[in-house]
Amino acid sequence: MTSKQAMSSNEQERLLCYNGEVLVFQLSKGNFADKEPTKTPILHVRRMVFDRGTKVFVQKSTGFFTIKE
């Protein structure tokens, strides 16, 4: 991960290392496309692995889920 984004007060981010992979979970109450807050929380998930040849993390998959309260 080469870039660091500022987290707003309505976002949370957690990392989990599992079987040599890194999972990034980001929970927000906003819509990233419109930049307008919404009431439905969205969970964004990224799965990354470390490439020893290039010495960087490579994103393998990504997804998002809406959470109904």
mmCIF file with all atom_site columns, N, CA and C in Angstrom:
data_model
loop_
_atom_site.group_PDB
_atom_site.id
_atom_site.type_symbol
_atom_site.label_atom_id
_atom_site.label_alt_id
_atom_site.label_comp_id
_atom_site.label_asym_id
_atom_site.label_entity_id
_atom_site.label_seq_id
_atom_site.pdbx_PDB_ins_code
_atom_site.Cartn_x
_atom_site.Cartn_y
_atom_site.Cartn_z
_atom_site.occupancy
_atom_site.B_iso_or_equiv
_atom_site.pdbx_formal_charge
_atom_site.auth_seq_id
_atom_site.auth_comp_id
_atom_site.auth_asym_id
_atom_site.auth_atom_id
_atom_site.pdbx_PDB_model_num
ATOM 1   N N  . MET A 1 1  ? 0.849   -1.169  0.000  1.00 0.00 ? 1  MET A N  1
ATOM 2   C CA . MET A 1 1  ? 0.000   0.000   0.000  1.00 0.00 ? 1  MET A CA 1
ATOM 3   C C  . MET A 1 1  ? 0.894   1.230   0.000  1.00 0.00 ? 1  MET A C  1
ATOM 4   N N  . THR A 1 2  ? 0.888   1.918   -1.087 1.00 0.00 ? 2  THR A N  1
ATOM 5   C CA . THR A 1 2  ? 1.780   3.059   -1.214 1.00 0.00 ? 2  THR A CA 1
ATOM 6   C C  . THR A 1 2  ? 1.112   4.373   -0.869 1.00 0.00 ? 2  THR A C  1
ATOM 7   N N  . SER A 1 3  ? -0.200  4.450   -0.931 1.00 0.00 ? 3  SER A N  1
ATOM 8   C CA . SER A 1 3  ? -0.871  5.715   -0.641 1.00 0.00 ? 3  SER A CA 1
ATOM 9   C C  . SER A 1 3  ? -1.620  5.604   0.675  1.00 0.00 ? 3  SER A C  1
ATOM 10  N N  . LYS A 1 4  ? -1.744  6.732   1.337  1.00 0.00 ? 4  LYS A N  1
ATOM 11  C CA . LYS A 1 4  ? -2.474  6.767   2.598  1.00 0.00 ? 4  LYS A CA 1
ATOM 12  C C  . LYS A 1 4  ? -3.567  7.809   2.465  1.00 0.00 ? 4  LYS A C  1
ATOM 13  N N  . GLN A 1 5  ? -4.808  7.374   2.643  1.00 0.00 ? 5  GLN A N  1
ATOM 14  C CA . GLN A 1 5  ? -5.933  8.282   2.527  1.00 0.00 ? 5  GLN A CA 1
ATOM 15  C C  . GLN A 1 5  ? -6.381  8.701   3.916  1.00 0.00 ? 5  GLN A C  1
ATOM 16  N N  . ALA A 1 6  ? -6.818  9.941   4.037  1.00 0.00 ? 6  ALA A N  1
ATOM 17  C CA . ALA A 1 6  ? -7.333  10.423  5.306  1.00 0.00 ? 6  ALA A CA 1
ATOM 18  C C  . ALA A 1 6  ? -8.701  9.807   5.557  1.00 0.00 ? 6  ALA A C  1
ATOM 19  N N  . MET A 1 7  ? -8.903  9.359   6.771  1.00 0.00 ? 7  MET A N  1
ATOM 20  C CA . MET A 1 7  ? -10.177 8.750   7.139  1.00 0.00 ? 7  MET A CA 1
ATOM 21  C C  . MET A 1 7  ? -11.067 9.834   7.739  1.00 0.00 ? 7  MET A C  1
ATOM 22  N N  . SER A 1 8  ? -12.305 9.891   7.298  1.00 0.00 ? 8  SER A N  1
ATOM 23  C CA . SER A 1 8  ? -13.236 10.844  7.878  1.00 0.00 ? 8  SER A CA 1
ATOM 24  C C  . SER A 1 8  ? -13.799 10.261  9.167  1.00 0.00 ? 8  SER A C  1
ATOM 25  N N  . SER A 1 9  ? -14.550 11.064  9.886  1.00 0.00 ? 9  SER A N  1
ATOM 26  C CA . SER A 1 9  ? -15.073 10.624  11.178 1.00 0.00 ? 9  SER A CA 1
ATOM 27  C C  . SER A 1 9  ? -16.122 9.525   11.044 1.00 0.00 ? 9  SER A C  1
ATOM 28  N N  . ASN A 1 10 ? -16.690 9.338   9.847  1.00 0.00 ? 10 ASN A N  1
ATOM 29  C CA . ASN A 1 10 ? -17.706 8.299   9.675  1.00 0.00 ? 10 ASN A CA 1
ATOM 30  C C  . ASN A 1 10 ? -17.137 7.062   8.976  1.00 0.00 ? 10 ASN A C  1
ATOM 31  N N  . GLU A 1 11 ? -15.814 6.867   9.028  1.00 0.00 ? 11 GLU A N  1
ATOM 32  C CA . GLU A 1 11 ? -15.182 5.702   8.413  1.00 0.00 ? 11 GLU A CA 1
ATOM 33  C C  . GLU A 1 11 ? -14.318 4.966   9.436  1.00 0.00 ? 11 GLU A C  1
ATOM 34  N N  . GLN A 1 12 ? -14.235 3.658   9.268  1.00 0.00 ? 12 GLN A N  1
ATOM 35  C CA . GLN A 1 12 ? -13.354 2.825   10.082 1.00 0.00 ? 12 GLN A CA 1
ATOM 36  C C  . GLN A 1 12 ? -12.628 1.874   9.151  1.00 0.00 ? 12 GLN A C  1
ATOM 37  N N  . GLU A 1 13 ? -11.363 1.571   9.458  1.00 0.00 ? 13 GLU A N  1
ATOM 38  C CA . GLU A 1 13 ? -10.595 0.644   8.632  1.00 0.00 ? 13 GLU A CA 1
ATOM 39  C C  . GLU A 1 13 ? -9.842  -0.327  9.534  1.00 0.00 ? 13 GLU A C  1
ATOM 40  N N  . ARG A 1 14 ? -9.858  -1.609  9.157  1.00 0.00 ? 14 ARG A N  1
ATOM 41  C CA . ARG A 1 14 ? -9.154  -2.648  9.906  1.00 0.00 ? 14 ARG A CA 1
ATOM 42  C C  . ARG A 1 14 ? -8.416  -3.548  8.937  1.00 0.00 ? 14 ARG A C  1
ATOM 43  N N  . LEU A 1 15 ? -7.261  -4.060  9.380  1.00 0.00 ? 15 LEU A N  1
ATOM 44  C CA . LEU A 1 15 ? -6.453  -4.989  8.596  1.00 0.00 ? 15 LEU A CA 1
ATOM 45  C C  . LEU A 1 15 ? -6.458  -6.352  9.266  1.00 0.00 ? 15 LEU A C  1
ATOM 46  N N  . LEU A 1 16 ? -6.438  -7.401  8.450  1.00 0.00 ? 16 LEU A N  1
ATOM 47  C CA . LEU A 1 16 ? -6.366  -8.766  8.953  1.00 0.00 ? 16 LEU A CA 1
ATOM 48  C C  . LEU A 1 16 ? -5.396  -9.542  8.077  1.00 0.00 ? 16 LEU A C  1
ATOM 49  N N  . CYS A 1 17 ? -4.418  -10.187 8.693  1.00 0.00 ? 17 CYS A N  1
ATOM 50  C CA . CYS A 1 17 ? -3.481  -11.049 7.962  1.00 0.00 ? 17 CYS A CA 1
ATOM 51  C C  . CYS A 1 17 ? -3.949  -12.487 8.122  1.00 0.00 ? 17 CYS A C  1
ATOM 52  N N  . TYR A 1 18 ? -4.096  -13.199 7.000  1.00 0.00 ? 18 TYR A N  1
ATOM 53  C CA . TYR A 1 18 ? -4.616  -14.561 7.031  1.00 0.00 ? 18 TYR A CA 1
ATOM 54  C C  . TYR A 1 18 ? -3.996  -15.360 5.896  1.00 0.00 ? 18 TYR A C  1
ATOM 55  N N  . ASN A 1 19 ? -3.316  -16.456 6.222  1.00 0.00 ? 19 ASN A N  1
ATOM 56  C CA . ASN A 1 19 ? -2.698  -17.349 5.227  1.00 0.00 ? 19 ASN A CA 1
ATOM 57  C C  . ASN A 1 19 ? -1.811  -16.603 4.227  1.00 0.00 ? 19 ASN A C  1
ATOM 58  N N  . GLY A 1 20 ? -1.039  -15.649 4.697  1.00 0.00 ? 20 GLY A N  1
ATOM 59  C CA . GLY A 1 20 ? -0.139  -14.912 3.818  1.00 0.00 ? 20 GLY A CA 1
ATOM 60  C C  . GLY A 1 20 ? -0.803  -13.821 3.005  1.00 0.00 ? 20 GLY A C  1
ATOM 61  N N  . GLU A 1 21 ? -2.077  -13.597 3.219  1.00 0.00 ? 21 GLU A N  1
ATOM 62  C CA . GLU A 1 21 ? -2.800  -12.535 2.519  1.00 0.00 ? 21 GLU A CA 1
ATOM 63  C C  . GLU A 1 21 ? -3.175  -11.443 3.512  1.00 0.00 ? 21 GLU A C  1
ATOM 64  N N  . VAL A 1 22 ? -3.404  -10.254 2.993  1.00 0.00 ? 22 VAL A N  1
ATOM 65  C CA . VAL A 1 22 ? -3.855  -9.136  3.812  1.00 0.00 ? 22 VAL A CA 1
ATOM 66  C C  . VAL A 1 22 ? -5.264  -8.784  3.370  1.00 0.00 ? 22 VAL A C  1
ATOM 67  N N  . LEU A 1 23 ? -6.175  -8.749  4.328  1.00 0.00 ? 23 LEU A N  1
ATOM 68  C CA . LEU A 1 23 ? -7.550  -8.329  4.059  1.00 0.00 ? 23 LEU A CA 1
ATOM 69  C C  . LEU A 1 23 ? -7.747  -6.956  4.686  1.00 0.00 ? 23 LEU A C  1
ATOM 70  N N  . VAL A 1 24 ? -8.263  -6.023  3.905  1.00 0.00 ? 24 VAL A N  1
ATOM 71  C CA . VAL A 1 24 ? -8.526  -4.668  4.380  1.00 0.00 ? 24 VAL A CA 1
ATOM 72  C C  . VAL A 1 24 ? -10.035 -4.474  4.382  1.00 0.00 ? 24 VAL A C  1
ATOM 73  N N  . PHE A 1 25 ? -10.577 -4.167  5.554  1.00 0.00 ? 25 PHE A N  1
ATOM 74  C CA . PHE A 1 25 ? -12.006 -3.909  5.702  1.00 0.00 ? 25 PHE A CA 1
ATOM 75  C C  . PHE A 1 25 ? -12.184 -2.429  5.998  1.00 0.00 ? 25 PHE A C  1
ATOM 76  N N  . GLN A 1 26 ? -13.013 -1.757  5.201  1.00 0.00 ? 26 GLN A N  1
ATOM 77  C CA . GLN A 1 26 ? -13.283 -0.341  5.417  1.00 0.00 ? 26 GLN A CA 1
ATOM 78  C C  . GLN A 1 26 ? -14.790 -0.145  5.491  1.00 0.00 ? 26 GLN A C  1
ATOM 79  N N  . LEU A 1 27 ? -15.243 0.334   6.639  1.00 0.00 ? 27 LEU A N  1
ATOM 80  C CA . LEU A 1 27 ? -16.665 0.576   6.863  1.00 0.00 ? 27 LEU A CA 1
ATOM 81  C C  . LEU A 1 27 ? -16.916 2.071   6.803  1.00 0.00 ? 27 LEU A C  1
ATOM 82  N N  . SER A 1 28 ? -17.880 2.473   5.985  1.00 0.00 ? 28 SER A N  1
ATOM 83  C CA . SER A 1 28 ? -18.199 3.896   5.877  1.00 0.00 ? 28 SER A CA 1
ATOM 84  C C  . SER A 1 28 ? -19.703 4.076   5.787  1.00 0.00 ? 28 SER A C  1
ATOM 85  N N  . LYS A 1 29 ? -20.131 5.272   6.151  1.00 0.00 ? 29 LYS A N  1
ATOM 86  C CA . LYS A 1 29 ? -21.539 5.621   6.011  1.00 0.00 ? 29 LYS A CA 1
ATOM 87  C C  . LYS A 1 29 ? -21.711 6.619   4.889  1.00 0.00 ? 29 LYS A C  1
ATOM 88  N N  . GLY A 1 30 ? -20.859 6.542   3.884  1.00 0.00 ? 30 GLY A N  1
ATOM 89  C CA . GLY A 1 30 ? -20.937 7.458   2.768  1.00 0.00 ? 30 GLY A CA 1
ATOM 90  C C  . GLY A 1 30 ? -20.830 6.723   1.459  1.00 0.00 ? 30 GLY A C  1
ATOM 91  N N  . ASN A 1 31 ? -21.179 7.409   0.390  1.00 0.00 ? 31 ASN A N  1
ATOM 92  C CA . ASN A 1 31 ? -21.088 6.858   -0.951 1.00 0.00 ? 31 ASN A CA 1
ATOM 93  C C  . ASN A 1 31 ? -19.838 7.439   -1.600 1.00 0.00 ? 31 ASN A C  1
ATOM 94  N N  . PHE A 1 32 ? -18.843 6.598   -1.920 1.00 0.00 ? 32 PHE A N  1
ATOM 95  C CA . PHE A 1 32 ? -17.590 7.089   -2.470 1.00 0.00 ? 32 PHE A CA 1
ATOM 96  C C  . PHE A 1 32 ? -17.772 7.720   -3.844 1.00 0.00 ? 32 PHE A C  1
ATOM 97  N N  . ALA A 1 33 ? -18.712 7.246   -4.637 1.00 0.00 ? 33 ALA A N  1
ATOM 98  C CA . ALA A 1 33 ? -18.891 7.770   -5.993 1.00 0.00 ? 33 ALA A CA 1
ATOM 99  C C  . ALA A 1 33 ? -19.461 9.189   -5.964 1.00 0.00 ? 33 ALA A C  1
ATOM 100 N N  . ASP A 1 34 ? -20.434 9.420   -5.102 1.00 0.00 ? 34 ASP A N  1
ATOM 101 C CA . ASP A 1 34 ? -21.104 10.717  -5.072 1.00 0.00 ? 34 ASP A CA 1
ATOM 102 C C  . ASP A 1 34 ? -20.525 11.673  -4.037 1.00 0.00 ? 34 ASP A C  1
ATOM 103 N N  . LYS A 1 35 ? -19.740 11.168  -3.089 1.00 0.00 ? 35 LYS A N  1
ATOM 104 C CA . LYS A 1 35 ? -19.174 11.967  -1.997 1.00 0.00 ? 35 LYS A CA 1
ATOM 105 C C  . LYS A 1 35 ? -20.253 12.576  -1.113 1.00 0.00 ? 35 LYS A C  1
ATOM 106 N N  . GLU A 1 36 ? -21.461 12.038  -1.176 1.00 0.00 ? 36 GLU A N  1
ATOM 107 C CA . GLU A 1 36 ? -22.532 12.516  -0.317 1.00 0.00 ? 36 GLU A CA 1
ATOM 108 C C  . GLU A 1 36 ? -22.826 11.445  0.722  1.00 0.00 ? 36 GLU A C  1
ATOM 109 N N  . PRO A 1 37 ? -23.000 11.834  1.984  1.00 0.00 ? 37 PRO A N  1
ATOM 110 C CA . PRO A 1 37 ? -23.277 10.841  3.013  1.00 0.00 ? 37 PRO A CA 1
ATOM 111 C C  . PRO A 1 37 ? -24.614 10.137  2.782  1.00 0.00 ? 37 PRO A C  1
ATOM 112 N N  . THR A 1 38 ? -24.657 8.864   3.070  1.00 0.00 ? 38 THR A N  1
ATOM 113 C CA . THR A 1 38 ? -25.891 8.098   3.013  1.00 0.00 ? 38 THR A CA 1
ATOM 114 C C  . THR A 1 38 ? -26.121 7.478   4.374  1.00 0.00 ? 38 THR A C  1
ATOM 115 N N  . LYS A 1 39 ? -27.304 6.955   4.592  1.00 0.00 ? 39 LYS A N  1
ATOM 116 C CA . LYS A 1 39 ? -27.604 6.340   5.876  1.00 0.00 ? 39 LYS A CA 1
ATOM 117 C C  . LYS A 1 39 ? -27.261 4.862   5.900  1.00 0.00 ? 39 LYS A C  1
ATOM 118 N N  . THR A 1 40 ? -27.038 4.255   4.747  1.00 0.00 ? 40 THR A N  1
ATOM 119 C CA . THR A 1 40 ? -26.734 2.832   4.677  1.00 0.00 ? 40 THR A CA 1
ATOM 120 C C  . THR A 1 40 ? -25.229 2.617   4.760  1.00 0.00 ? 40 THR A C  1
ATOM 121 N N  . PRO A 1 41 ? -24.745 1.916   5.790  1.00 0.00 ? 41 PRO A N  1
ATOM 122 C CA . PRO A 1 41 ? -23.309 1.641   5.881  1.00 0.00 ? 41 PRO A CA 1
ATOM 123 C C  . PRO A 1 41 ? -22.854 0.723   4.745  1.00 0.00 ? 41 PRO A C  1
ATOM 124 N N  . ILE A 1 42 ? -21.640 0.954   4.261  1.00 0.00 ? 42 ILE A N  1
ATOM 125 C CA . ILE A 1 42 ? -21.054 0.159   3.185  1.00 0.00 ? 42 ILE A CA 1
ATOM 126 C C  . ILE A 1 42 ? -19.739 -0.424  3.686  1.00 0.00 ? 42 ILE A C  1
ATOM 127 N N  . LEU A 1 43 ? -19.569 -1.729  3.515  1.00 0.00 ? 43 LEU A N  1
ATOM 128 C CA . LEU A 1 43 ? -18.334 -2.406  3.887  1.00 0.00 ? 43 LEU A CA 1
ATOM 129 C C  . LEU A 1 43 ? -17.554 -2.715  2.613  1.00 0.00 ? 43 LEU A C  1
ATOM 130 N N  . HIS A 1 44 ? -16.390 -2.086  2.458  1.00 0.00 ? 44 HIS A N  1
ATOM 131 C CA . HIS A 1 44 ? -15.501 -2.333  1.320  1.00 0.00 ? 44 HIS A CA 1
ATOM 132 C C  . HIS A 1 44 ? -14.430 -3.315  1.773  1.00 0.00 ? 44 HIS A C  1
ATOM 133 N N  . VAL A 1 45 ? -14.154 -4.314  0.951  1.00 0.00 ? 45 VAL A N  1
ATOM 134 C CA . VAL A 1 45 ? -13.168 -5.342  1.283  1.00 0.00 ? 45 VAL A CA 1
ATOM 135 C C  . VAL A 1 45 ? -12.149 -5.431  0.153  1.00 0.00 ? 45 VAL A C  1
ATOM 136 N N  . ARG A 1 46 ? -10.860 -5.454  0.519  1.00 0.00 ? 46 ARG A N  1
ATOM 137 C CA . ARG A 1 46 ? -9.782  -5.656  -0.460 1.00 0.00 ? 46 ARG A CA 1
ATOM 138 C C  . ARG A 1 46 ? -8.915  -6.816  0.008  1.00 0.00 ? 46 ARG A C  1
ATOM 139 N N  . ARG A 1 47 ? -8.549  -7.692  -0.912 1.00 0.00 ? 47 ARG A N  1
ATOM 140 C CA . ARG A 1 47 ? -7.674  -8.835  -0.627 1.00 0.00 ? 47 ARG A CA 1
ATOM 141 C C  . ARG A 1 47 ? -6.370  -8.630  -1.375 1.00 0.00 ? 47 ARG A C  1
ATOM 142 N N  . MET A 1 48 ? -5.255  -8.641  -0.639 1.00 0.00 ? 48 MET A N  1
ATOM 143 C CA . MET A 1 48 ? -3.957  -8.378  -1.252 1.00 0.00 ? 48 MET A CA 1
ATOM 144 C C  . MET A 1 48 ? -2.942  -9.432  -0.827 1.00 0.00 ? 48 MET A C  1
ATOM 145 N N  . VAL A 1 49 ? -1.955  -9.660  -1.695 1.00 0.00 ? 49 VAL A N  1
ATOM 146 C CA . VAL A 1 49 ? -0.838  -10.556 -1.392 1.00 0.00 ? 49 VAL A CA 1
ATOM 147 C C  . VAL A 1 49 ? 0.454   -9.796  -1.677 1.00 0.00 ? 49 VAL A C  1
ATOM 148 N N  . PHE A 1 50 ? 1.520   -10.231 -1.019 1.00 0.00 ? 50 PHE A N  1
ATOM 149 C CA . PHE A 1 50 ? 2.821   -9.595  -1.213 1.00 0.00 ? 50 PHE A CA 1
ATOM 150 C C  . PHE A 1 50 ? 3.567   -10.307 -2.324 1.00 0.00 ? 50 PHE A C  1
ATOM 151 N N  . ASP A 1 51 ? 4.003   -9.547  -3.321 1.00 0.00 ? 51 ASP A N  1
ATOM 152 C CA . ASP A 1 51 ? 4.788   -10.091 -4.430 1.00 0.00 ? 51 ASP A CA 1
ATOM 153 C C  . ASP A 1 51 ? 6.263   -9.921  -4.083 1.00 0.00 ? 51 ASP A C  1
ATOM 154 N N  . ARG A 1 52 ? 6.946   -11.029 -3.834 1.00 0.00 ? 52 ARG A N  1
ATOM 155 C CA . ARG A 1 52 ? 8.354   -10.964 -3.425 1.00 0.00 ? 52 ARG A CA 1
ATOM 156 C C  . ARG A 1 52 ? 9.259   -10.453 -4.539 1.00 0.00 ? 52 ARG A C  1
ATOM 157 N N  . GLY A 1 53 ? 8.879   -10.673 -5.788 1.00 0.00 ? 53 GLY A N  1
ATOM 158 C CA . GLY A 1 53 ? 9.691   -10.205 -6.913 1.00 0.00 ? 53 GLY A CA 1
ATOM 159 C C  . GLY A 1 53 ? 9.729   -8.692  -7.016 1.00 0.00 ? 53 GLY A C  1
ATOM 160 N N  . THR A 1 54 ? 8.562   -8.066  -6.927 1.00 0.00 ? 54 THR A N  1
ATOM 161 C CA . THR A 1 54 ? 8.484   -6.603  -7.038 1.00 0.00 ? 54 THR A CA 1
ATOM 162 C C  . THR A 1 54 ? 8.507   -5.911  -5.678 1.00 0.00 ? 54 THR A C  1
ATOM 163 N N  . LYS A 1 55 ? 8.328   -6.697  -4.606 1.00 0.00 ? 55 LYS A N  1
ATOM 164 C CA . LYS A 1 55 ? 8.338   -6.192  -3.224 1.00 0.00 ? 55 LYS A CA 1
ATOM 165 C C  . LYS A 1 55 ? 7.237   -5.166  -2.963 1.00 0.00 ? 55 LYS A C  1
ATOM 166 N N  . VAL A 1 56 ? 6.062   -5.427  -3.524 1.00 0.00 ? 56 VAL A N  1
ATOM 167 C CA . VAL A 1 56 ? 4.890   -4.584  -3.275 1.00 0.00 ? 56 VAL A CA 1
ATOM 168 C C  . VAL A 1 56 ? 3.679   -5.484  -3.055 1.00 0.00 ? 56 VAL A C  1
ATOM 169 N N  . PHE A 1 57 ? 2.645   -4.925  -2.451 1.00 0.00 ? 57 PHE A N  1
ATOM 170 C CA . PHE A 1 57 ? 1.392   -5.647  -2.295 1.00 0.00 ? 57 PHE A CA 1
ATOM 171 C C  . PHE A 1 57 ? 0.588   -5.537  -3.583 1.00 0.00 ? 57 PHE A C  1
ATOM 172 N N  . VAL A 1 58 ? 0.011   -6.658  -4.005 1.00 0.00 ? 58 VAL A N  1
ATOM 173 C CA . VAL A 1 58 ? -0.788  -6.716  -5.226 1.00 0.00 ? 58 VAL A CA 1
ATOM 174 C C  . VAL A 1 58 ? -2.229  -7.026  -4.827 1.00 0.00 ? 58 VAL A C  1
ATOM 175 N N  . GLN A 1 59 ? -3.160  -6.223  -5.320 1.00 0.00 ? 59 GLN A N  1
ATOM 176 C CA . GLN A 1 59 ? -4.571  -6.447  -5.017 1.00 0.00 ? 59 GLN A CA 1
ATOM 177 C C  . GLN A 1 59 ? -5.092  -7.609  -5.844 1.00 0.00 ? 59 GLN A C  1
ATOM 178 N N  . LYS A 1 60 ? -5.649  -8.615  -5.169 1.00 0.00 ? 60 LYS A N  1
ATOM 179 C CA . LYS A 1 60 ? -6.168  -9.803  -5.846 1.00 0.00 ? 60 LYS A CA 1
ATOM 180 C C  . LYS A 1 60 ? -7.667  -9.687  -6.122 1.00 0.00 ? 60 LYS A C  1
ATOM 181 N N  . SER A 1 61 ? -8.404  -9.116  -5.185 1.00 0.00 ? 61 SER A N  1
ATOM 182 C CA . SER A 1 61 ? -9.844  -8.966  -5.387 1.00 0.00 ? 61 SER A CA 1
ATOM 183 C C  . SER A 1 61 ? -10.361 -7.836  -4.509 1.00 0.00 ? 61 SER A C  1
ATOM 184 N N  . THR A 1 62 ? -11.538 -7.364  -4.866 1.00 0.00 ? 62 THR A N  1
ATOM 185 C CA . THR A 1 62 ? -12.173 -6.292  -4.121 1.00 0.00 ? 62 THR A CA 1
ATOM 186 C C  . THR A 1 62 ? -13.686 -6.482  -4.192 1.00 0.00 ? 62 THR A C  1
ATOM 187 N N  . GLY A 1 63 ? -14.376 -5.934  -3.229 1.00 0.00 ? 63 GLY A N  1
ATOM 188 C CA . GLY A 1 63 ? -15.830 -6.037  -3.228 1.00 0.00 ? 63 GLY A CA 1
ATOM 189 C C  . GLY A 1 63 ? -16.423 -5.109  -2.191 1.00 0.00 ? 63 GLY A C  1
ATOM 190 N N  . PHE A 1 64 ? -17.737 -4.985  -2.218 1.00 0.00 ? 64 PHE A N  1
ATOM 191 C CA . PHE A 1 64 ? -18.399 -4.174  -1.204 1.00 0.00 ? 64 PHE A CA 1
ATOM 192 C C  . PHE A 1 64 ? -19.756 -4.770  -0.882 1.00 0.00 ? 64 PHE A C  1
ATOM 193 N N  . PHE A 1 65 ? -20.202 -4.487  0.314  1.00 0.00 ? 65 PHE A N  1
ATOM 194 C CA . PHE A 1 65 ? -21.476 -4.990  0.810  1.00 0.00 ? 65 PHE A CA 1
ATOM 195 C C  . PHE A 1 65 ? -22.208 -3.843  1.488  1.00 0.00 ? 65 PHE A C  1
ATOM 196 N N  . THR A 1 66 ? -23.500 -3.741  1.245  1.00 0.00 ? 66 THR A N  1
ATOM 197 C CA . THR A 1 66 ? -24.311 -2.771  1.975  1.00 0.00 ? 66 THR A CA 1
ATOM 198 C C  . THR A 1 66 ? -24.869 -3.473  3.201  1.00 0.00 ? 66 THR A C  1
ATOM 199 N N  . ILE A 1 67 ? -24.863 -2.765  4.309  1.00 0.00 ? 67 ILE A N  1
ATOM 200 C CA . ILE A 1 67 ? -25.303 -3.336  5.576  1.00 0.00 ? 67 ILE A CA 1
ATOM 201 C C  . ILE A 1 67 ? -26.600 -2.657  5.973  1.00 0.00 ? 67 ILE A C  1
ATOM 202 N N  . LYS A 1 68 ? -27.624 -3.452  6.119  1.00 0.00 ? 68 LYS A N  1
ATOM 203 C CA . LYS A 1 68 ? -28.918 -2.904  6.518  1.00 0.00 ? 68 LYS A CA 1
ATOM 204 C C  . LYS A 1 68 ? -29.038 -2.991  8.028  1.00 0.00 ? 68 LYS A C  1
ATOM 205 N N  . GLU A 1 69 ? -29.314 -1.855  8.639  1.00 0.00 ? 69 GLU A N  1
ATOM 206 C CA . GLU A 1 69 ? -29.402 -1.796  10.103 1.00 0.00 ? 69 GLU A CA 1
ATOM 207 C C  . GLU A 1 69 ? -30.783 -2.167  10.570 1.00 0.00 ? 69 GLU A C  1
#
